[in-house]
Protein backbone atom coordinates (compact mmCIF):
# COMPACT_ATOMS: atom_id res chain seq x y z
CA UNK A 1 0.00 0.00 0.00
CA UNK A 2 1.35 3.41 -0.95
CA UNK A 3 1.48 6.14 1.68
CA UNK A 4 -1.53 8.31 2.50
CA UNK A 5 -2.73 10.61 -0.26
CA UNK A 6 -2.91 14.35 0.44
CA UNK A 7 -6.00 16.03 -0.99
CA UNK A 8 -7.29 14.64 -4.30
CA UNK A 9 -10.49 13.42 -2.64
CA UNK A 10 -12.73 13.91 -5.69
CA UNK A 11 -10.15 12.46 -8.08
CA UNK A 12 -9.61 9.42 -5.86
CA UNK A 13 -13.35 8.89 -5.58
CA UNK A 14 -13.76 9.08 -9.37
CA UNK A 15 -11.00 6.55 -10.03
CA UNK A 16 -12.32 4.20 -7.35
CA UNK A 17 -15.80 4.31 -8.91
CA UNK A 18 -14.30 3.51 -12.31
CA UNK A 19 -12.33 0.56 -10.97
CA UNK A 20 -15.39 -0.83 -9.18
CA UNK A 21 -17.84 -0.43 -12.07
CA UNK A 22 -19.45 -3.43 -13.77
CA UNK A 23 -18.10 -2.75 -17.25
CA UNK A 24 -14.77 -2.41 -18.98
CA UNK A 25 -13.31 1.08 -18.62
CA UNK A 26 -10.71 3.05 -20.56
CA UNK A 27 -9.57 6.10 -18.58
CA UNK A 28 -6.85 8.65 -19.37
CA UNK A 29 -5.23 10.58 -16.53
CA UNK A 30 -3.14 13.56 -17.57
CA UNK A 31 -1.54 16.64 -16.11
CA UNK A 32 1.76 18.40 -15.86
CA UNK A 33 4.98 16.52 -15.05
CA UNK A 34 5.64 15.89 -11.31
CA UNK A 35 2.03 16.61 -10.31
CA UNK A 36 1.37 13.18 -8.78
CA UNK A 37 -0.59 11.26 -11.44
CA UNK A 38 1.15 7.92 -10.87
CA UNK A 39 0.83 8.25 -7.11
CA UNK A 40 -2.92 8.88 -7.38
CA UNK A 41 -3.48 5.87 -9.63
CA UNK A 42 -1.43 3.59 -7.38
CA UNK A 43 -3.47 4.74 -4.41
CA UNK A 44 -6.80 4.19 -6.19
CA UNK A 45 -5.78 0.68 -7.23
CA UNK A 46 -4.01 -0.12 -3.93
CA UNK A 47 -1.09 -1.22 -6.12
CA UNK A 48 -3.08 -4.29 -7.19
CA UNK A 49 -2.40 -4.26 -10.91
CA UNK A 50 -2.87 -7.16 -13.28
CA UNK A 51 -0.31 -5.45 -15.50
CA UNK A 52 1.78 -2.31 -15.03
CA UNK A 53 4.40 -0.86 -17.36
CA UNK A 54 6.02 2.56 -17.69
CA UNK A 55 7.11 4.00 -21.03
CA UNK A 56 10.80 4.83 -21.40
CA UNK A 57 11.96 8.37 -22.20
CA UNK A 58 13.69 8.65 -25.60
CA UNK A 59 13.85 4.88 -26.03
CA UNK A 60 13.58 3.14 -29.41
CA UNK A 61 10.66 0.98 -30.50
CA UNK A 62 12.75 -2.13 -29.85
CA UNK A 63 13.63 -0.96 -26.33
CA UNK A 64 10.00 -0.12 -25.57
CA UNK A 65 8.87 -3.57 -26.74
CA UNK A 66 11.55 -5.21 -24.62
CA UNK A 67 10.46 -3.20 -21.59
CA UNK A 68 6.82 -4.21 -22.25
CA UNK A 69 7.83 -7.89 -22.52
CA UNK A 70 9.78 -7.76 -19.24
CA UNK A 71 6.74 -6.32 -17.45
CA UNK A 72 4.49 -8.99 -18.98
CA UNK A 73 6.86 -11.76 -17.89
CA UNK A 74 6.88 -10.38 -14.36
CA UNK A 75 3.09 -10.32 -14.03
CA UNK A 76 2.41 -13.58 -15.90
CA UNK A 77 5.07 -15.50 -14.01
CA UNK A 78 6.43 -17.02 -17.22
CA UNK A 79 9.92 -18.49 -17.24
CA UNK A 80 10.50 -17.23 -20.77
CA UNK A 81 10.99 -13.65 -21.91
CA UNK A 82 9.01 -13.29 -25.13
CA UNK A 83 9.83 -10.05 -26.96
CA UNK A 84 7.44 -9.35 -29.81
CA UNK A 85 8.46 -7.68 -33.07
CA UNK A 86 5.56 -5.23 -33.15
CA UNK A 87 2.92 -3.69 -30.90
CA UNK A 88 -0.02 -5.67 -32.29
CA UNK A 89 1.63 -8.89 -31.18
CA UNK A 90 2.69 -7.34 -27.86
CA UNK A 91 -0.91 -6.39 -27.02
CA UNK A 92 -2.11 -9.77 -28.28
CA UNK A 93 0.19 -11.44 -25.74
CA UNK A 94 -1.12 -9.12 -23.03
CA UNK A 95 -4.69 -10.17 -23.87
CA UNK A 96 -3.75 -13.86 -23.80
CA UNK A 97 -2.24 -13.48 -20.35
CA UNK A 98 -5.24 -11.54 -19.00
CA UNK A 99 -7.61 -14.24 -20.25
CA UNK A 100 -5.90 -16.65 -17.86
CA UNK A 101 -6.19 -14.29 -14.91
CA UNK A 102 -8.78 -15.18 -12.27
CA UNK A 103 -8.98 -11.64 -10.86
CA UNK A 104 -12.48 -10.13 -10.90
CA UNK A 105 -11.15 -6.73 -12.00
CA UNK A 106 -8.16 -6.77 -14.33
CA UNK A 107 -6.47 -3.41 -13.84
CA UNK A 108 -3.99 -2.47 -16.57
CA UNK A 109 -1.88 0.60 -15.88
CA UNK A 110 0.32 2.03 -18.65
CA UNK A 111 2.29 4.98 -17.29
CA UNK A 112 3.97 7.61 -19.51
CA UNK A 113 2.02 6.28 -22.48
CA UNK A 114 3.17 9.06 -24.89
CA UNK A 115 6.80 7.92 -24.58
CA UNK A 116 5.85 4.51 -26.00
CA UNK A 117 4.51 6.09 -29.19
CA UNK A 118 7.82 6.33 -31.04
CA UNK A 119 7.99 7.40 -34.69
CA UNK A 120 6.35 4.95 -37.12
CA UNK A 121 5.98 2.35 -34.38
CA UNK A 122 2.32 1.57 -34.96
CA UNK A 123 1.71 1.87 -31.23
CA UNK A 124 -1.55 3.85 -31.43
CA UNK A 125 -3.04 1.49 -34.02
CA UNK A 126 -2.18 -1.50 -31.82
CA UNK A 127 -3.68 0.15 -28.73
CA UNK A 128 -6.84 0.90 -30.72
CA UNK A 129 -7.04 -2.73 -31.84
CA UNK A 130 -6.47 -4.03 -28.30
CA UNK A 131 -9.32 -1.95 -26.91
CA UNK A 132 -11.79 -2.08 -29.82
CA UNK A 133 -11.49 -5.76 -30.73
CA UNK A 134 -10.88 -7.32 -27.32
CA UNK A 135 -11.09 -5.25 -24.11
CA UNK A 136 -14.36 -3.44 -24.86
CA UNK A 137 -16.10 -6.77 -25.48
CA UNK A 138 -15.51 -7.78 -21.87
CA UNK A 139 -16.78 -6.30 -18.61
CA UNK A 140 -13.72 -6.79 -16.36
CA UNK A 141 -10.96 -4.71 -18.00
CA UNK A 142 -9.86 -1.44 -16.40
CA UNK A 143 -7.36 0.17 -18.76
CA UNK A 144 -5.78 3.22 -17.10
CA UNK A 145 -3.28 5.23 -19.14
CA UNK A 146 -1.30 8.18 -17.93
CA UNK A 147 1.09 10.75 -19.34
CA UNK A 148 2.74 14.07 -18.60
CA UNK A 149 2.75 15.12 -22.26
CA UNK A 150 -0.69 16.70 -21.94
CA UNK A 151 -0.91 17.78 -25.57
CA UNK A 152 -0.22 14.21 -26.75
CA UNK A 153 -2.85 12.80 -24.37
CA UNK A 154 -5.46 15.29 -25.56
CA UNK A 155 -4.73 15.04 -29.29
CA UNK A 156 -4.26 11.26 -29.50
CA UNK A 157 -6.79 10.05 -26.94
CA UNK A 158 -9.33 12.60 -25.79
CA UNK A 159 -9.76 14.31 -29.17
CA UNK A 160 -8.75 11.33 -31.29
CA UNK A 161 -10.18 11.33 -34.80
CA UNK A 162 -9.06 7.75 -35.44
CA UNK A 163 -9.95 4.38 -33.99
CA UNK A 164 -9.98 5.73 -30.44
CA UNK A 165 -12.56 8.42 -31.26
CA UNK A 166 -15.05 8.45 -28.38
CA UNK A 167 -13.55 5.24 -26.99
CA UNK A 168 -12.38 6.69 -23.69
CA UNK A 169 -14.99 6.09 -21.02
CA UNK A 170 -13.44 8.75 -18.74
CA UNK A 171 -10.63 11.26 -18.65
CA UNK A 172 -9.25 13.00 -15.60
CA UNK A 173 -6.95 16.02 -15.42
CA UNK A 174 -4.81 16.34 -12.30
CA UNK A 175 -3.99 19.92 -11.34
CA UNK A 176 -1.29 21.18 -8.94
CA UNK A 177 -2.16 21.49 -5.27
CA UNK A 178 -4.08 24.50 -4.04
CA UNK A 179 -2.77 26.49 -1.07
CA UNK A 180 -5.07 24.52 1.22
CA UNK A 181 -3.74 21.19 -0.09
CA UNK A 182 -0.17 22.48 0.19
CA UNK A 183 -0.77 23.38 3.82
CA UNK A 184 -2.21 19.92 4.43
CA UNK A 185 0.86 18.37 2.79
CA UNK A 186 3.35 20.32 4.90
CA UNK A 187 1.47 19.58 8.11
CA UNK A 188 1.30 15.86 7.35
CA UNK A 189 5.08 15.72 6.99
CA UNK A 190 5.80 17.67 10.17
CA UNK A 191 6.76 21.06 8.72
CA UNK A 192 6.16 24.00 11.03
CA UNK A 193 5.81 26.65 8.30
CA UNK A 194 3.19 29.36 8.75
CA UNK A 195 0.84 30.39 5.95
CA UNK A 196 3.08 33.19 4.69
CA UNK A 197 5.97 30.72 4.37
CA UNK A 198 3.75 28.13 2.67
CA UNK A 199 2.64 30.85 0.27
CA UNK A 200 6.26 31.63 -0.58
CA UNK A 201 6.88 27.92 -1.24
CA UNK A 202 3.84 27.94 -3.52
CA UNK A 203 5.12 30.95 -5.44
CA UNK A 204 8.32 29.00 -6.16
CA UNK A 205 7.02 25.45 -6.68
CA UNK A 206 3.47 26.15 -7.86
CA UNK A 207 1.86 23.42 -5.76
CA UNK A 208 3.79 20.61 -7.49
CA UNK A 209 3.98 17.74 -4.96
CA UNK A 210 7.25 16.31 -6.29
CA UNK A 211 9.11 19.59 -5.76
CA UNK A 212 7.65 19.95 -2.27
CA UNK A 213 8.67 16.39 -1.41
CA UNK A 214 12.32 17.37 -1.83
CA UNK A 215 12.16 19.91 1.00
CA UNK A 216 13.74 19.25 4.40
CA UNK A 217 11.51 20.06 7.41
CA UNK A 218 14.58 20.86 9.54
CA UNK A 219 15.50 23.76 7.25
CA UNK A 220 13.92 27.16 6.67
CA UNK A 221 12.17 28.01 3.41
CA UNK A 222 15.20 30.04 2.31
CA UNK A 223 17.62 27.22 3.12
CA UNK A 224 15.50 24.73 1.19
CA UNK A 225 15.31 26.95 -1.87
CA UNK A 226 19.07 27.54 -1.85
CA UNK A 227 19.70 23.79 -1.51
CA UNK A 228 17.28 22.81 -4.25
CA UNK A 229 18.19 25.44 -6.84
CA UNK A 230 21.56 27.04 -6.10
CA UNK A 231 23.83 24.65 -4.18
CA UNK A 232 26.66 22.86 -5.97
CA UNK A 233 24.63 19.76 -6.79
CA UNK A 234 21.17 21.36 -6.62
CA UNK A 235 18.64 18.76 -7.82
CA UNK A 236 16.36 21.32 -9.50
CA UNK A 237 19.01 23.47 -11.14
CA UNK A 238 18.52 21.78 -14.52
CA UNK A 239 14.80 21.08 -14.13
CA UNK A 240 13.80 23.72 -16.70
CA UNK A 241 15.22 21.94 -19.75
CA UNK A 242 14.27 18.52 -18.41
CA UNK A 243 10.68 19.68 -17.90
CA UNK A 244 10.09 21.16 -21.35
CA UNK A 245 12.00 18.56 -23.34
CA UNK A 246 10.20 15.71 -21.58
CA UNK A 247 6.81 17.22 -22.41
CA UNK A 248 7.34 18.34 -26.02
CA UNK A 249 9.12 16.45 -28.80
CA UNK A 250 10.43 19.66 -30.37
CA UNK A 251 10.66 22.01 -27.42
CA UNK A 252 12.75 24.84 -28.88
CA UNK A 253 9.75 26.92 -30.00
CA UNK A 254 7.97 26.31 -26.68
CA UNK A 255 11.07 27.52 -24.83
CA UNK A 256 11.37 30.58 -27.11
CA UNK A 257 7.80 31.57 -26.32
CA UNK A 258 8.01 31.17 -22.53
CA UNK A 259 11.39 32.95 -22.56
CA UNK A 260 9.76 35.92 -24.28
CA UNK A 261 6.68 35.92 -22.06
CA UNK A 262 8.85 35.81 -18.94
CA UNK A 263 9.84 39.43 -19.64
CA UNK A 264 6.26 40.66 -20.08
CA UNK A 265 4.26 40.34 -16.87
CA UNK A 266 0.85 41.08 -18.38
CA UNK A 267 1.56 39.05 -21.50
CA UNK A 268 1.63 39.68 -25.25
CA UNK A 269 -0.80 39.25 -28.09
CA UNK A 270 -0.12 36.96 -31.01
CA UNK A 271 1.43 39.57 -33.30
CA UNK A 272 3.71 40.85 -30.54
CA UNK A 273 4.85 37.30 -29.81
CA UNK A 274 5.56 36.62 -33.47
CA UNK A 275 7.54 39.84 -33.84
CA UNK A 276 9.78 39.17 -30.84
CA UNK A 277 10.30 35.42 -31.30
CA UNK A 278 10.61 35.76 -35.09
CA UNK A 279 8.51 32.63 -35.53
CA UNK A 280 6.42 31.98 -38.63
CA UNK A 281 2.68 32.64 -38.35
CA UNK A 282 1.43 29.19 -39.26
CA UNK A 283 -0.29 26.10 -37.89
CA UNK A 284 2.83 24.96 -36.05
CA UNK A 285 2.93 28.19 -34.06
CA UNK A 286 -0.79 27.78 -33.22
CA UNK A 287 -0.15 24.23 -32.03
CA UNK A 288 2.72 25.31 -29.78
CA UNK A 289 0.57 27.97 -28.12
CA UNK A 290 -2.24 25.47 -27.66
CA UNK A 291 0.12 22.88 -26.17
CA UNK A 292 1.58 25.39 -23.70
CA UNK A 293 -1.95 26.35 -22.66
CA UNK A 294 -3.06 22.71 -22.34
CA UNK A 295 -0.06 21.95 -20.12
CA UNK A 296 -0.76 24.94 -17.87
CA UNK A 297 2.35 26.98 -18.66
CA UNK A 298 0.49 29.90 -20.20
CA UNK A 299 -3.04 31.22 -20.03
CA UNK A 300 -4.98 33.03 -22.73
CA UNK A 301 -7.37 35.83 -21.96
CA UNK A 302 -9.14 38.63 -23.76
CA UNK A 303 -8.52 42.09 -22.28
CA UNK A 304 -11.54 43.75 -20.72
CA UNK A 305 -13.77 45.54 -23.17
CA UNK A 306 -17.30 46.91 -22.95
CA UNK A 307 -19.64 44.11 -24.00
CA UNK A 308 -23.32 43.56 -23.51
CA UNK A 309 -22.70 39.91 -22.71
CA UNK A 310 -20.27 38.41 -20.24
CA UNK A 311 -19.48 35.61 -22.70
CA UNK A 312 -16.67 36.96 -24.88
CA UNK A 313 -15.85 35.52 -28.27
CA UNK A 314 -12.15 34.81 -28.65
CA UNK A 315 -10.62 36.62 -31.59
CA UNK A 316 -7.14 35.53 -32.59
CA UNK A 317 -5.59 39.01 -32.62
CA UNK A 318 -7.14 40.13 -29.32
CA UNK A 319 -6.05 37.21 -27.16
CA UNK A 320 -3.28 37.91 -24.65
CA UNK A 321 -0.85 35.07 -23.85
CA UNK A 322 0.57 35.22 -20.33
CA UNK A 323 3.14 33.01 -18.61
CA UNK A 324 1.58 31.62 -15.43
CA UNK A 325 3.74 28.63 -14.47
CA UNK A 326 5.30 29.39 -11.10
CA UNK A 327 8.41 27.27 -11.51
CA UNK A 328 9.15 28.79 -14.94
CA UNK A 329 8.74 32.31 -13.59
CA UNK A 330 11.09 31.50 -10.70
CA UNK A 331 13.62 29.99 -13.08
CA UNK A 332 13.83 33.11 -15.25
CA UNK A 333 13.83 35.53 -12.32
CA UNK A 334 16.42 33.76 -10.19
CA UNK A 335 18.01 30.54 -11.46
CA UNK A 336 18.96 32.06 -14.79
CA UNK A 337 20.10 35.28 -13.10
CA UNK A 338 22.62 33.49 -10.86
CA UNK A 339 25.54 34.26 -13.17
CA UNK A 340 28.21 33.97 -10.48
CA UNK A 341 26.95 30.59 -9.23
CA UNK A 342 26.22 31.93 -5.75
CA UNK A 343 25.17 28.89 -3.68
CA UNK A 344 23.10 31.17 -1.43
CA UNK A 345 21.60 33.28 -4.19
CA UNK A 346 18.06 33.14 -2.81
CA UNK A 347 19.14 34.26 0.66
CA UNK A 348 21.29 36.99 -0.91
CA UNK A 349 18.38 38.26 -3.03
CA UNK A 350 15.78 38.11 -0.26
CA UNK A 351 14.09 41.52 0.23
CA UNK A 352 16.07 42.94 -2.70
CA UNK A 353 14.24 44.87 -5.47
CA UNK A 354 14.55 41.72 -7.63
CA UNK A 355 12.84 39.61 -4.98
CA UNK A 356 10.16 42.18 -4.17
CA UNK A 357 9.21 42.69 -7.84
CA UNK A 358 8.98 38.93 -8.36
CA UNK A 359 6.96 38.43 -5.17
CA UNK A 360 4.47 41.15 -6.08
CA UNK A 361 3.79 39.78 -9.54
CA UNK A 362 3.79 36.13 -8.48
CA UNK A 363 1.29 36.85 -5.72
CA UNK A 364 -0.98 38.21 -8.44
CA UNK A 365 -0.63 34.88 -10.28
CA UNK A 366 -1.38 33.02 -7.05
CA UNK A 367 -4.58 35.04 -6.61
CA UNK A 368 -5.60 34.26 -10.17
CA UNK A 369 -5.03 30.54 -9.43
CA UNK A 370 -7.34 30.85 -6.42
CA UNK A 371 -10.13 32.84 -8.01
CA UNK A 372 -12.72 30.40 -6.62
CA UNK A 373 -11.53 31.12 -3.07
CA UNK A 374 -11.68 34.87 -3.77
CA UNK A 375 -15.22 34.56 -5.10
CA UNK A 376 -16.17 32.54 -2.03
CA UNK A 377 -14.80 35.24 0.27
CA UNK A 378 -16.70 37.90 -1.69
CA UNK A 379 -19.91 35.87 -1.42
CA UNK A 380 -20.29 35.48 -5.19
CA UNK A 381 -19.49 31.77 -5.68
CA UNK A 382 -22.68 31.26 -7.67
CA UNK A 383 -22.21 34.26 -9.96
CA UNK A 384 -20.75 33.76 -13.43
CA UNK A 385 -17.56 35.79 -13.80
CA UNK A 386 -14.68 36.55 -16.11
CA UNK A 387 -11.22 37.27 -14.64
CA UNK A 388 -8.60 39.36 -16.43
CA UNK A 389 -6.17 42.21 -15.91
CA UNK A 390 -6.37 45.61 -17.60
CA UNK A 391 -4.06 48.26 -18.97
CA UNK A 392 -5.15 51.77 -19.81
CA UNK A 393 -3.91 55.34 -19.85
CA UNK A 394 -5.02 58.55 -18.21
CA UNK A 395 -4.01 62.00 -19.46
CA UNK A 396 -0.31 61.44 -18.72
CA UNK A 397 0.52 57.96 -17.43
CA UNK A 398 -0.23 54.29 -17.97
CA UNK A 399 -2.72 52.70 -15.58
CA UNK A 400 -2.76 49.04 -14.64
CA UNK A 401 -5.34 47.02 -12.70
CA UNK A 402 -4.02 43.74 -11.33
CA UNK A 403 -7.24 41.74 -11.47
CA UNK A 404 -10.73 42.46 -12.73
CA UNK A 405 -13.61 40.19 -11.77
CA UNK A 406 -16.31 41.00 -14.28
CA UNK A 407 -19.59 39.67 -12.90
CA UNK A 408 -22.82 38.78 -14.65
CA UNK A 409 -24.79 40.60 -11.93
CA UNK A 410 -23.76 43.97 -13.45
CA UNK A 411 -20.90 44.44 -10.98
CA UNK A 412 -17.13 44.59 -11.41
CA UNK A 413 -14.57 44.04 -8.67
CA UNK A 414 -11.43 46.05 -9.43
CA UNK A 415 -8.82 44.19 -7.38
CA UNK A 416 -5.60 45.78 -6.18
CA UNK A 417 -3.17 43.08 -5.00
CA UNK A 418 -0.39 43.79 -2.49
CA UNK A 419 2.07 41.27 -1.07
CA UNK A 420 3.51 42.78 2.11
CA UNK A 421 5.16 41.69 5.37
CA UNK A 422 2.61 43.41 7.59
CA UNK A 423 -0.78 45.08 7.35
CA UNK A 424 -0.89 47.35 4.32
CA UNK A 425 -1.38 51.06 4.92
CA UNK A 426 -3.29 53.17 2.44
CA UNK A 427 -1.76 56.64 2.42
CA UNK A 428 -3.38 59.78 1.05
CA UNK A 429 -1.29 59.56 -2.13
CA UNK A 430 -2.11 55.89 -2.63
CA UNK A 431 -5.84 56.57 -2.10
CA UNK A 432 -5.69 59.24 -4.80
CA UNK A 433 -3.90 56.77 -7.08
CA UNK A 434 -6.67 54.21 -6.54
CA UNK A 435 -9.37 56.79 -7.23
CA UNK A 436 -7.60 57.72 -10.46
CA UNK A 437 -7.50 54.07 -11.51
CA UNK A 438 -11.24 53.72 -11.04
CA UNK A 439 -11.96 56.94 -12.96
CA UNK A 440 -9.63 55.97 -15.80
CA UNK A 441 -11.16 52.50 -16.05
CA UNK A 442 -14.71 53.85 -16.21
CA UNK A 443 -13.82 56.56 -18.72
CA UNK A 444 -11.78 54.22 -20.93
CA UNK A 445 -14.21 51.32 -21.01
CA UNK A 446 -17.49 53.19 -20.76
CA UNK A 447 -18.80 50.53 -18.42
CA UNK A 448 -22.08 51.16 -16.63
CA UNK A 449 -21.63 48.37 -14.14
CA UNK A 450 -21.26 48.98 -10.41
CA UNK A 451 -17.55 49.23 -9.50
CA UNK A 452 -16.34 47.75 -6.21
CA UNK A 453 -12.76 48.55 -5.28
CA UNK A 454 -11.32 45.38 -3.70
CA UNK A 455 -8.02 44.98 -1.87
CA UNK A 456 -6.23 41.62 -1.73
CA UNK A 457 -3.36 41.64 0.76
CA UNK A 458 -1.45 39.26 3.00
CA UNK A 459 -2.52 40.54 6.44
CA UNK A 460 -5.21 43.10 5.70
CA UNK A 461 -5.40 46.88 5.70
CA UNK A 462 -4.50 49.32 8.48
CA UNK A 463 -7.72 51.19 9.42
CA UNK A 464 -7.15 54.90 8.88
CA UNK A 465 -8.70 58.00 7.32
CA UNK A 466 -8.10 56.66 3.80
CA UNK A 467 -8.96 52.96 4.13
CA UNK A 468 -12.67 53.65 3.57
CA UNK A 469 -12.03 53.87 -0.16
CA UNK A 470 -11.92 50.05 -0.18
CA UNK A 471 -15.36 48.43 -0.48
CA UNK A 472 -14.27 44.80 0.00
CA UNK A 473 -11.16 43.15 1.37
CA UNK A 474 -9.50 39.73 0.92
CA UNK A 475 -6.63 38.45 3.03
CA UNK A 476 -4.17 35.60 2.53
CA UNK A 477 -6.13 33.36 4.92
CA UNK A 478 -9.11 33.47 2.55
CA UNK A 479 -6.98 31.86 -0.17
CA UNK A 480 -6.40 28.82 2.05
CA UNK A 481 -10.09 27.87 2.07
CA UNK A 482 -11.01 24.56 0.37
PDB file of N, CA, C and O in Angstrom, residues 6 21 114 143 145 185 211 214 230 232 241 257 284 287 297 340 384 393 415 440 442 452 474:
ATOM      1  N   UNK A   6      -2.525  13.017  -0.022  1.00  0.00           N
ATOM      2  CA  UNK A   6      -2.913  14.346   0.440  1.00  0.00           C
ATOM      3  C   UNK A   6      -3.879  14.940  -0.575  1.00  0.00           C
ATOM      4  O   UNK A   6      -3.594  14.996  -1.769  1.00  0.00           O
ATOM      5  N   UNK A  21     -16.653  -0.347 -11.212  1.00  0.00           N
ATOM      6  CA  UNK A  21     -17.836  -0.426 -12.069  1.00  0.00           C
ATOM      7  C   UNK A  21     -17.997  -1.836 -12.635  1.00  0.00           C
ATOM      8  O   UNK A  21     -17.095  -2.670 -12.561  1.00  0.00           O
ATOM      9  N   UNK A 114       2.653   8.365 -23.696  1.00  0.00           N
ATOM     10  CA  UNK A 114       3.169   9.057 -24.886  1.00  0.00           C
ATOM     11  C   UNK A 114       4.595   8.656 -25.262  1.00  0.00           C
ATOM     12  O   UNK A 114       4.949   8.673 -26.447  1.00  0.00           O
ATOM     13  N   UNK A 143      -8.570  -0.326 -18.108  1.00  0.00           N
ATOM     14  CA  UNK A 143      -7.360   0.174 -18.757  1.00  0.00           C
ATOM     15  C   UNK A 143      -7.146   1.626 -18.353  1.00  0.00           C
ATOM     16  O   UNK A 143      -7.921   2.513 -18.733  1.00  0.00           O
ATOM     17  N   UNK A 145      -4.494   4.730 -18.503  1.00  0.00           N
ATOM     18  CA  UNK A 145      -3.281   5.230 -19.141  1.00  0.00           C
ATOM     19  C   UNK A 145      -2.993   6.628 -18.607  1.00  0.00           C
ATOM     20  O   UNK A 145      -3.900   7.367 -18.227  1.00  0.00           O
ATOM     21  N   UNK A 185      -0.337  19.170   3.076  1.00  0.00           N
ATOM     22  CA  UNK A 185       0.857  18.372   2.786  1.00  0.00           C
ATOM     23  C   UNK A 185       1.969  18.671   3.794  1.00  0.00           C
ATOM     24  O   UNK A 185       2.559  17.758   4.380  1.00  0.00           O
ATOM     25  N   UNK A 211       8.156  18.570  -6.206  1.00  0.00           N
ATOM     26  CA  UNK A 211       9.107  19.590  -5.762  1.00  0.00           C
ATOM     27  C   UNK A 211       9.040  19.758  -4.245  1.00  0.00           C
ATOM     28  O   UNK A 211      10.066  19.859  -3.567  1.00  0.00           O
ATOM     29  N   UNK A 214      10.859  17.280  -1.929  1.00  0.00           N
ATOM     30  CA  UNK A 214      12.318  17.367  -1.831  1.00  0.00           C
ATOM     31  C   UNK A 214      12.768  18.308  -0.723  1.00  0.00           C
ATOM     32  O   UNK A 214      13.968  18.437  -0.456  1.00  0.00           O
ATOM     33  N   UNK A 230      20.323  26.277  -5.947  1.00  0.00           N
ATOM     34  CA  UNK A 230      21.560  27.038  -6.100  1.00  0.00           C
ATOM     35  C   UNK A 230      22.803  26.370  -5.516  1.00  0.00           C
ATOM     36  O   UNK A 230      23.913  26.820  -5.780  1.00  0.00           O
ATOM     37  N   UNK A 232      25.759  23.438  -4.966  1.00  0.00           N
ATOM     38  CA  UNK A 232      26.658  22.860  -5.970  1.00  0.00           C
ATOM     39  C   UNK A 232      25.982  21.761  -6.771  1.00  0.00           C
ATOM     40  O   UNK A 232      26.104  21.697  -7.997  1.00  0.00           O
ATOM     41  N   UNK A 241      15.079  22.640 -18.476  1.00  0.00           N
ATOM     42  CA  UNK A 241      15.223  21.939 -19.754  1.00  0.00           C
ATOM     43  C   UNK A 241      14.636  20.540 -19.689  1.00  0.00           C
ATOM     44  O   UNK A 241      14.014  20.073 -20.649  1.00  0.00           O
ATOM     45  N   UNK A 257       9.011  30.836 -26.674  1.00  0.00           N
ATOM     46  CA  UNK A 257       7.800  31.573 -26.315  1.00  0.00           C
ATOM     47  C   UNK A 257       7.774  31.884 -24.825  1.00  0.00           C
ATOM     48  O   UNK A 257       7.515  33.026 -24.425  1.00  0.00           O
ATOM     49  N   UNK A 284       1.894  25.457 -37.066  1.00  0.00           N
ATOM     50  CA  UNK A 284       2.827  24.963 -36.050  1.00  0.00           C
ATOM     51  C   UNK A 284       2.871  25.903 -34.857  1.00  0.00           C
ATOM     52  O   UNK A 284       2.866  25.463 -33.698  1.00  0.00           O
ATOM     53  N   UNK A 287      -0.199  25.464 -32.814  1.00  0.00           N
ATOM     54  CA  UNK A 287      -0.154  24.233 -32.032  1.00  0.00           C
ATOM     55  C   UNK A 287       0.708  24.390 -30.787  1.00  0.00           C
ATOM     56  O   UNK A 287       0.371  23.875 -29.712  1.00  0.00           O
ATOM     57  N   UNK A 297       1.228  26.048 -18.748  1.00  0.00           N
ATOM     58  CA  UNK A 297       2.347  26.980 -18.656  1.00  0.00           C
ATOM     59  C   UNK A 297       1.930  28.413 -18.969  1.00  0.00           C
ATOM     60  O   UNK A 297       2.481  29.363 -18.410  1.00  0.00           O
ATOM     61  N   UNK A 340      26.965  34.233 -11.200  1.00  0.00           N
ATOM     62  CA  UNK A 340      28.212  33.969 -10.475  1.00  0.00           C
ATOM     63  C   UNK A 340      28.140  32.690  -9.642  1.00  0.00           C
ATOM     64  O   UNK A 340      29.001  32.442  -8.795  1.00  0.00           O
ATOM     65  N   UNK A 384     -21.660  33.966 -12.302  1.00  0.00           N
ATOM     66  CA  UNK A 384     -20.754  33.760 -13.434  1.00  0.00           C
ATOM     67  C   UNK A 384     -19.824  34.972 -13.561  1.00  0.00           C
ATOM     68  O   UNK A 384     -20.259  36.121 -13.502  1.00  0.00           O
ATOM     69  N   UNK A 393      -4.738  54.137 -19.945  1.00  0.00           N
ATOM     70  CA  UNK A 393      -3.906  55.335 -19.854  1.00  0.00           C
ATOM     71  C   UNK A 393      -4.776  56.523 -19.504  1.00  0.00           C
ATOM     72  O   UNK A 393      -5.852  56.721 -20.093  1.00  0.00           O
ATOM     73  N   UNK A 415      -9.637  44.732  -8.469  1.00  0.00           N
ATOM     74  CA  UNK A 415      -8.816  44.192  -7.378  1.00  0.00           C
ATOM     75  C   UNK A 415      -7.395  44.734  -7.437  1.00  0.00           C
ATOM     76  O   UNK A 415      -6.697  44.583  -8.447  1.00  0.00           O
ATOM     77  N   UNK A 440     -10.200  56.276 -14.476  1.00  0.00           N
ATOM     78  CA  UNK A 440      -9.629  55.971 -15.796  1.00  0.00           C
ATOM     79  C   UNK A 440     -10.290  54.737 -16.397  1.00  0.00           C
ATOM     80  O   UNK A 440     -10.602  54.700 -17.596  1.00  0.00           O
ATOM     81  N   UNK A 442     -13.336  53.534 -15.800  1.00  0.00           N
ATOM     82  CA  UNK A 442     -14.715  53.850 -16.209  1.00  0.00           C
ATOM     83  C   UNK A 442     -14.720  54.676 -17.485  1.00  0.00           C
ATOM     84  O   UNK A 442     -15.485  54.403 -18.429  1.00  0.00           O
ATOM     85  N   UNK A 452     -16.720  47.977  -7.597  1.00  0.00           N
ATOM     86  CA  UNK A 452     -16.337  47.755  -6.206  1.00  0.00           C
ATOM     87  C   UNK A 452     -14.819  47.646  -6.131  1.00  0.00           C
ATOM     88  O   UNK A 452     -14.229  46.745  -6.726  1.00  0.00           O
ATOM     89  N   UNK A 474      -9.881  41.146   0.869  1.00  0.00           N
ATOM     90  CA  UNK A 474      -9.505  39.733   0.916  1.00  0.00           C
ATOM     91  C   UNK A 474      -8.113  39.637   1.529  1.00  0.00           C
ATOM     92  O   UNK A 474      -7.221  40.415   1.177  1.00  0.00           O
TER      93      UNK A 474
END
